């Protein structure tokens, strides 16, 4: 699972409260996470090379400049390309290490949960080279040099994010307690990446490790935690430990497989862009997000905040989120019949099985872009003197438009003016202004474009290059 800066683009992050005891959650910066993220930064891993924390990054560059060609860096470069070591695979290794008496070693697990991308990598050599790097660079000194920064971040997270977090809600809502031990780890140098890593050491409880990225700092390099960004992470991801496992129970998966696959295929592109690569993840994420909204409802969030959360999830293509929230209300209002979410799961299975045919009808009725006149879409030899284009739809549209710039930004946005709908509202005429030998891109979004029947447009990216 991969992600970038923003909280919902996060890859899966598991957070909870230690068996719902009164023991406080204590966020910590972890030496294992810092050293592993730093060696991957030195190896050029883009996702570990963000510079939101400019002061810390400058210290890393200064302190480790003499070691940027060390053996472990070269080892990572080679294996990163061959085996795709990146994002959560990196943190998976970090949390599958133990650190005792100044040395790292790979933990022994009851069931191996190290990310599969490490299967063909010489893990013993990696650990050996990491220990060599730790010793040669006197890494402990670097870590100790920043102890005040780490403490500042830990304290701010505790007071800003955890101060009013209602840990008791989860056991009451789900009707059971968690069976794992939980840790919140602040990835001080990880930038916007957030990762949830499970480990299960022999003769111990399963550990759920939440690696929380940090991307906001003041001019002095002090951490800023925006409650509106970071607390939803906590609320959201905490649900996974109460939801994900139920899909694996009994024959729940087989009962959901057909409808799950149908629904997933209809929203696959949007799910994959959020690192949700299969129907099972989509099912669990849907329930988690609906449960977040229930947390908000039960903890007296404003209706505005609740409505905004629902809107966010719909935009992320969890189009059925409102209905799923209503279904969970049925669960919450009938606790004698449904004491736990496990006992209610047949209703959830029925919900998705009924949803699948509705989604097929929905997708069939969504308007689509047929073509562009002149024919410039995905062409590399477009005449730059073209001054107007027409977007042709497969059905009649209403008088609403939503067009965004593409990822390449303003300099590559070719549109100058909206002329309006033509051809019985099946076409949209736009004026353009283009330069030679330039790539252009714009996005027809699903936010306002709708058919006469009210179905939203399938979001479409238009790209081309002038000659």
XYZ file of C-alpha atoms in Angstrom:
467
model
C 0.000 0.000 0.000
C 1.339 3.344 -0.991
C 0.620 6.914 -0.328
C 1.655 10.573 -0.508
C 0.942 13.609 1.622
C -2.739 13.787 2.461
C -4.398 11.720 5.117
C -6.898 9.875 2.934
C -4.326 9.072 0.397
C -2.690 7.129 3.120
C -1.932 3.699 2.684
C -3.709 1.288 5.442
C -2.806 2.470 8.961
C -3.861 0.466 12.044
C -4.268 2.352 15.308
C -6.033 1.343 18.491
C -5.979 1.578 22.227
C -4.134 -1.082 24.159
C -6.904 -3.620 24.718
C -9.162 -0.703 25.668
C -7.488 -0.479 29.038
C -7.006 2.850 30.742
C -3.365 2.820 29.714
C -2.573 5.836 27.566
C -1.441 5.571 24.009
C 2.061 7.008 23.853
C 3.323 8.056 20.420
C 7.053 7.540 19.898
C 9.748 8.263 17.332
C 11.457 4.907 16.696
C 15.158 4.495 15.923
C 14.436 1.552 13.599
C 12.054 3.617 11.493
C 14.430 6.580 11.315
C 17.504 4.629 10.217
C 15.659 2.568 7.607
C 13.914 5.618 6.139
C 17.250 7.463 6.028
C 19.136 4.734 4.170
C 16.306 4.560 1.634
C 16.453 8.359 1.337
C 20.180 8.127 0.628
C 19.406 5.491 -2.004
C 17.102 7.929 -3.791
C 13.733 6.437 -2.843
C 11.355 9.217 -3.895
C 8.741 8.449 -1.272
C 11.377 8.793 1.463
C 12.986 11.913 -0.016
C 10.304 14.479 0.765
C 11.553 17.673 2.383
C 8.579 18.964 4.362
C 10.804 18.797 7.443
C 13.465 21.065 5.940
C 15.631 21.415 9.056
C 15.711 17.666 9.676
C 16.410 16.916 6.010
C 19.273 19.419 6.029
C 20.712 17.688 9.103
C 20.406 14.300 7.382
C 22.177 15.581 4.282
C 24.992 17.138 6.302
C 25.491 14.256 8.722
C 25.299 11.417 6.200
C 26.830 13.035 3.106
C 30.055 11.040 3.526
C 28.039 7.789 3.597
C 25.766 8.279 0.577
C 27.746 5.642 -1.356
C 27.989 3.156 1.501
C 27.377 -0.554 0.894
C 23.822 -0.578 2.194
C 22.869 2.327 -0.068
C 24.194 0.475 -3.122
C 22.485 -2.705 -1.920
C 19.157 -0.877 -1.665
C 19.525 0.708 -5.094
C 20.073 -2.680 -6.702
C 17.284 -4.492 -4.863
C 14.821 -1.614 -5.027
C 14.855 -1.782 -8.808
C 14.716 -5.582 -8.983
C 12.138 -6.220 -6.269
C 10.165 -3.011 -5.997
C 11.239 -2.172 -2.455
C 9.329 0.966 -1.629
C 6.616 2.597 0.435
C 5.137 0.129 2.965
C 7.693 -2.573 2.135
C 10.355 -0.300 3.624
C 8.475 0.210 6.856
C 7.611 -3.475 6.959
C 11.309 -4.271 7.238
C 11.866 -1.520 9.815
C 9.184 -2.929 12.118
C 10.306 -6.515 11.561
C 13.616 -5.637 13.197
C 14.486 -5.787 16.857
C 17.159 -3.521 18.293
C 19.107 -4.729 21.302
C 22.568 -3.862 22.602
C 23.244 -1.598 19.650
C 22.458 -4.227 17.000
C 19.567 -4.937 14.679
C 18.229 -8.405 13.977
C 15.155 -9.717 12.209
C 12.422 -10.778 14.621
C 11.204 -14.376 14.738
C 7.508 -14.535 14.033
C 4.728 -16.981 14.743
C 3.551 -16.361 11.166
C 5.780 -14.512 8.722
C 4.213 -11.140 7.905
C 7.183 -9.365 6.302
C 6.123 -7.718 3.053
C 6.373 -10.149 0.130
C 8.611 -7.768 -1.810
C 11.463 -8.881 0.465
C 11.118 -12.566 -0.464
C 13.910 -12.550 -3.076
C 16.132 -10.142 -1.161
C 19.071 -11.347 0.938
C 17.609 -10.157 4.226
C 20.573 -11.298 6.313
C 22.866 -9.171 4.179
C 20.526 -6.192 4.503
C 20.541 -6.456 8.297
C 24.313 -6.939 8.359
C 24.866 -3.857 6.188
C 22.409 -1.877 8.310
C 24.381 -2.740 11.439
C 27.574 -1.726 9.652
C 25.995 1.604 8.654
C 24.737 2.154 12.209
C 28.219 1.645 13.619
C 30.213 3.509 10.948
C 27.984 6.576 11.058
C 27.544 6.578 14.826
C 23.825 6.726 14.114
C 22.961 6.759 17.783
C 24.642 10.154 18.034
C 22.504 11.517 15.193
C 19.375 10.113 16.841
C 20.303 11.562 20.224
C 21.063 14.937 18.647
C 17.397 15.203 17.710
C 15.886 13.870 20.930
C 14.379 17.280 21.767
C 12.744 17.474 18.309
C 11.339 13.979 18.692
C 10.017 14.731 22.186
C 8.356 17.901 20.906
C 6.545 15.942 18.189
C 5.499 13.190 20.611
C 4.099 15.683 23.117
C 2.213 17.654 20.469
C 0.625 14.533 19.027
C -0.421 13.438 22.513
C -2.034 16.736 23.445
C -3.474 17.668 20.041
C -4.681 14.349 18.664
C -5.224 12.034 21.626
C -6.578 14.431 24.246
C -10.259 13.980 23.373
C -10.107 10.720 21.494
C -12.979 8.511 22.743
C -11.329 5.129 23.068
C -14.345 3.603 24.806
C -16.591 4.071 21.749
C -15.012 1.192 19.860
C -15.673 -1.577 22.355
C -19.225 -0.321 22.845
C -19.950 -0.038 19.133
C -18.376 -3.325 18.042
C -19.360 -5.295 21.122
C -15.858 -6.685 21.701
C -12.361 -5.754 22.683
C -9.244 -5.804 20.551
C -6.820 -8.702 21.004
C -3.658 -7.004 19.755
C -1.101 -4.637 21.241
C -0.866 -1.259 19.526
C 1.877 1.265 18.928
C 1.845 4.715 17.377
C 5.183 5.512 15.747
C 5.873 8.990 14.408
C 7.864 8.717 11.185
C 9.750 11.929 11.779
C 11.607 11.829 8.477
C 8.933 9.980 6.456
C 7.206 13.031 5.049
C 3.615 12.346 4.017
C 3.787 8.556 4.105
C 1.579 6.684 6.564
C 1.912 2.932 7.007
C 0.223 0.218 9.020
C 2.523 -2.697 9.800
C 1.532 -5.834 11.700
C 4.031 -8.180 13.321
C 3.461 -11.318 15.354
C 6.565 -12.266 17.349
C 6.688 -15.798 18.694
C 5.091 -16.250 22.107
C 3.701 -12.718 22.049
C 0.524 -10.938 21.063
C 0.203 -9.584 17.562
C 1.525 -6.030 17.299
C -0.217 -3.397 15.220
C 2.246 -0.619 14.451
C 0.981 2.663 13.061
C 3.706 4.691 11.362
C 2.341 8.225 11.129
C 3.993 10.532 8.611
C 4.559 14.199 9.478
C 4.302 16.885 6.828
C 3.728 20.191 8.583
C 6.340 22.251 10.431
C 6.712 25.876 11.475
C 9.611 28.117 10.458
C 11.701 26.806 13.357
C 11.189 23.181 12.348
C 8.702 22.423 15.125
C 5.983 19.894 14.297
C 2.440 21.061 13.585
C -0.401 18.567 13.961
C -3.689 19.756 12.480
C -6.399 18.026 14.463
C -8.746 18.064 11.465
C -6.213 16.045 9.483
C -4.544 13.758 12.004
C -7.429 12.818 14.292
C -9.527 11.419 11.418
C -6.556 9.162 10.694
C -6.812 7.831 14.215
C -10.582 7.456 14.108
C -10.557 5.889 10.648
C -7.775 3.381 10.946
C -8.597 2.196 14.416
C -11.668 0.486 12.935
C -9.623 -1.925 10.812
C -8.804 -4.227 13.713
C -12.522 -4.711 14.383
C -13.600 -5.109 10.766
C -10.985 -6.721 8.517
C -10.812 -10.094 10.241
C -14.568 -10.757 9.918
C -14.321 -11.082 6.144
C -11.941 -14.002 6.699
C -14.316 -15.811 9.084
C -16.500 -18.775 8.147
C -17.489 -18.514 4.494
C -18.044 -14.750 4.470
C -15.540 -14.209 1.707
C -17.088 -16.762 -0.625
C -20.539 -15.254 -0.043
C -19.227 -11.803 -0.967
C -16.790 -12.693 -3.729
C -19.113 -12.403 -6.708
C -20.703 -9.086 -5.746
C -17.400 -7.754 -4.429
C -15.664 -8.400 -7.729
C -18.503 -6.819 -9.723
C -18.497 -3.648 -7.634
C -14.701 -3.434 -7.584
C -14.395 -3.647 -11.368
C -16.754 -0.694 -11.712
C -14.623 1.526 -9.448
C -11.268 -0.187 -9.968
C -9.358 2.789 -11.326
C -10.373 4.991 -8.401
C -9.673 2.246 -5.839
C -6.235 1.509 -7.288
C -5.346 5.200 -7.163
C -5.873 4.937 -3.382
C -3.757 1.748 -3.191
C -6.800 -0.523 -2.743
C -5.849 -3.297 -5.101
C -8.621 -5.847 -4.623
C -12.292 -6.207 -3.805
C -11.629 -7.428 -0.266
C -9.815 -4.217 0.637
C -12.644 -2.179 -0.896
C -15.247 -4.027 1.201
C -13.310 -3.438 4.414
C -12.511 0.180 3.599
C -16.192 0.866 2.943
C -17.152 -0.438 6.366
C -14.307 1.413 8.058
C -15.389 4.701 6.487
C -19.024 4.167 7.407
C -17.909 3.422 10.977
C -15.948 6.698 11.043
C -19.163 8.542 10.278
C -20.880 6.661 13.112
C -18.090 7.708 15.467
C -18.708 11.303 14.410
C -22.456 10.969 14.906
C -22.068 9.355 18.335
C -19.473 11.878 19.487
C -21.543 14.927 18.588
C -19.647 16.217 15.571
C -21.531 18.955 13.744
C -23.886 17.951 10.952
C -21.729 20.051 8.635
C -18.649 17.949 9.461
C -20.622 14.721 9.071
C -22.027 15.787 5.702
C -18.570 16.836 4.571
C -17.161 13.439 5.524
C -19.887 11.674 3.556
C -19.158 13.908 0.566
C -15.435 13.128 0.790
C -16.108 9.401 0.704
C -18.492 9.700 -2.225
C -15.832 11.623 -4.134
C -13.442 8.789 -3.408
C -15.980 6.544 -5.161
C -17.434 4.888 -2.104
C -20.713 5.822 -3.741
C -22.791 3.636 -1.427
C -21.490 5.187 1.796
C -24.813 6.788 2.852
C -26.683 3.491 2.541
C -23.948 1.683 4.446
C -24.120 4.237 7.253
C -27.869 3.629 7.466
C -27.233 -0.112 7.602
C -24.863 0.329 10.545
C -27.571 2.356 12.272
C -29.754 -0.742 12.062
C -26.933 -2.681 13.741
C -26.508 -0.066 16.455
C -30.239 0.179 17.161
C -30.771 -3.585 17.529
C -28.008 -4.697 19.884
C -30.034 -7.468 21.510
C -30.394 -9.142 18.134
C -26.905 -8.136 16.971
C -24.549 -7.942 19.993
C -21.420 -7.768 17.796
C -20.563 -6.774 14.244
C -19.765 -10.439 13.605
C -23.396 -11.347 14.314
C -24.556 -8.566 11.982
C -22.284 -9.550 9.098
C -24.960 -11.562 7.196
C -26.816 -8.254 6.797
C -23.657 -6.679 5.393
C -23.264 -9.552 2.935
C -26.860 -9.063 1.825
C -26.230 -5.327 1.421
C -23.330 -5.824 -0.980
C -25.104 -8.569 -2.894
C -28.011 -6.193 -3.519
C -25.646 -3.326 -4.305
C -23.850 -5.103 -7.178
C -26.763 -5.054 -9.696
C -27.540 -1.453 -8.736
C -23.933 -0.495 -9.481
C -24.122 -2.187 -12.888
C -27.181 -0.062 -13.744
C -25.466 3.046 -12.374
C -22.361 2.488 -14.470
C -24.393 1.719 -17.600
C -26.216 5.035 -17.278
C -23.199 7.245 -16.610
C -22.446 9.582 -19.520
C -19.100 9.172 -21.239
C -16.897 11.217 -23.549
C -17.178 9.784 -27.071
C -14.652 11.955 -28.869
C -13.170 15.401 -29.338
C -13.505 17.477 -32.491
C -10.990 18.063 -34.042
C -9.447 14.686 -33.161
C -6.731 15.692 -30.669
C -7.269 13.191 -27.835
C -4.049 11.243 -27.093
C -2.461 12.598 -30.303
C 1.163 13.772 -30.492
C 0.887 15.950 -33.599
C -1.889 18.413 -32.791
C -1.960 21.675 -34.745
C -1.187 24.450 -32.192
C -3.208 26.993 -34.186
C -6.495 25.247 -33.316
C -8.635 27.779 -31.478
C -11.698 25.746 -30.514
C -12.572 22.177 -29.684
C -15.820 20.351 -28.976
C -16.173 17.592 -26.376
C -18.710 15.043 -27.632
C -20.743 13.079 -25.083
C -22.768 9.915 -25.623
C -25.969 11.486 -24.270
C -27.649 14.780 -23.430
C -26.050 16.726 -20.580
C -27.367 19.368 -18.173
C -25.966 22.925 -18.065
C -23.212 22.295 -15.510
C -19.462 22.079 -16.105
C -16.435 21.137 -13.982
C -13.017 21.145 -15.641
C -9.720 20.961 -13.741
C -6.095 21.394 -14.684
C -4.123 18.179 -15.041
C -1.193 17.087 -12.903
C 1.234 19.043 -15.101
C -0.290 22.342 -13.989
C -1.312 25.705 -15.394
C 1.407 25.912 -18.054
C -0.025 22.795 -19.696
C -3.709 23.771 -19.491
C -4.900 24.624 -23.023
C -8.372 25.994 -22.333
C -9.115 29.700 -22.437
C -12.892 30.085 -22.444
C -16.100 28.105 -22.166
C -18.406 28.712 -25.136
C -21.230 26.451 -23.951
C -23.176 23.346 -24.878
C -23.988 22.550 -28.519
C -25.589 19.756 -30.570
C -28.598 19.315 -28.324
C -26.433 19.398 -25.196
C -24.414 16.430 -26.419
C -21.393 18.613 -27.113
C -19.416 21.238 -25.181
C -17.515 23.901 -27.137
C -14.290 25.279 -25.615
C -11.828 27.904 -26.836
C -8.113 27.040 -26.686
C -4.766 28.829 -26.737
C -1.773 26.562 -27.436
C 1.940 26.715 -28.144
C 3.988 24.463 -30.465
C 5.742 21.358 -29.135
C 3.906 21.388 -25.807
C 2.096 18.695 -23.835
C -1.394 19.636 -22.661
C -3.796 18.106 -20.181
C -7.171 18.831 -18.575
C -9.708 16.836 -16.593
C -13.457 16.603 -17.115
C -14.506 15.792 -13.563
C -17.566 13.996 -12.219
C -18.395 16.798 -9.789
C -20.759 18.844 -11.974
C -20.979 17.142 -15.355
C -24.225 15.151 -15.318
C -26.594 13.586 -17.814
C -30.156 14.842 -18.175
C -31.188 11.867 -15.990
C -28.805 12.980 -13.219
C -25.985 10.440 -13.601
C -22.474 11.901 -13.158
C -19.916 11.826 -15.951
C -17.198 9.197 -15.787
C -14.200 11.382 -14.954
C -12.011 11.717 -18.024
C -8.441 12.964 -18.475
C -7.723 14.568 -21.850
C -4.067 14.609 -22.928
C -2.323 15.543 -26.173
C 0.802 17.213 -27.555
C 1.166 19.908 -30.195
C 3.627 19.634 -33.082
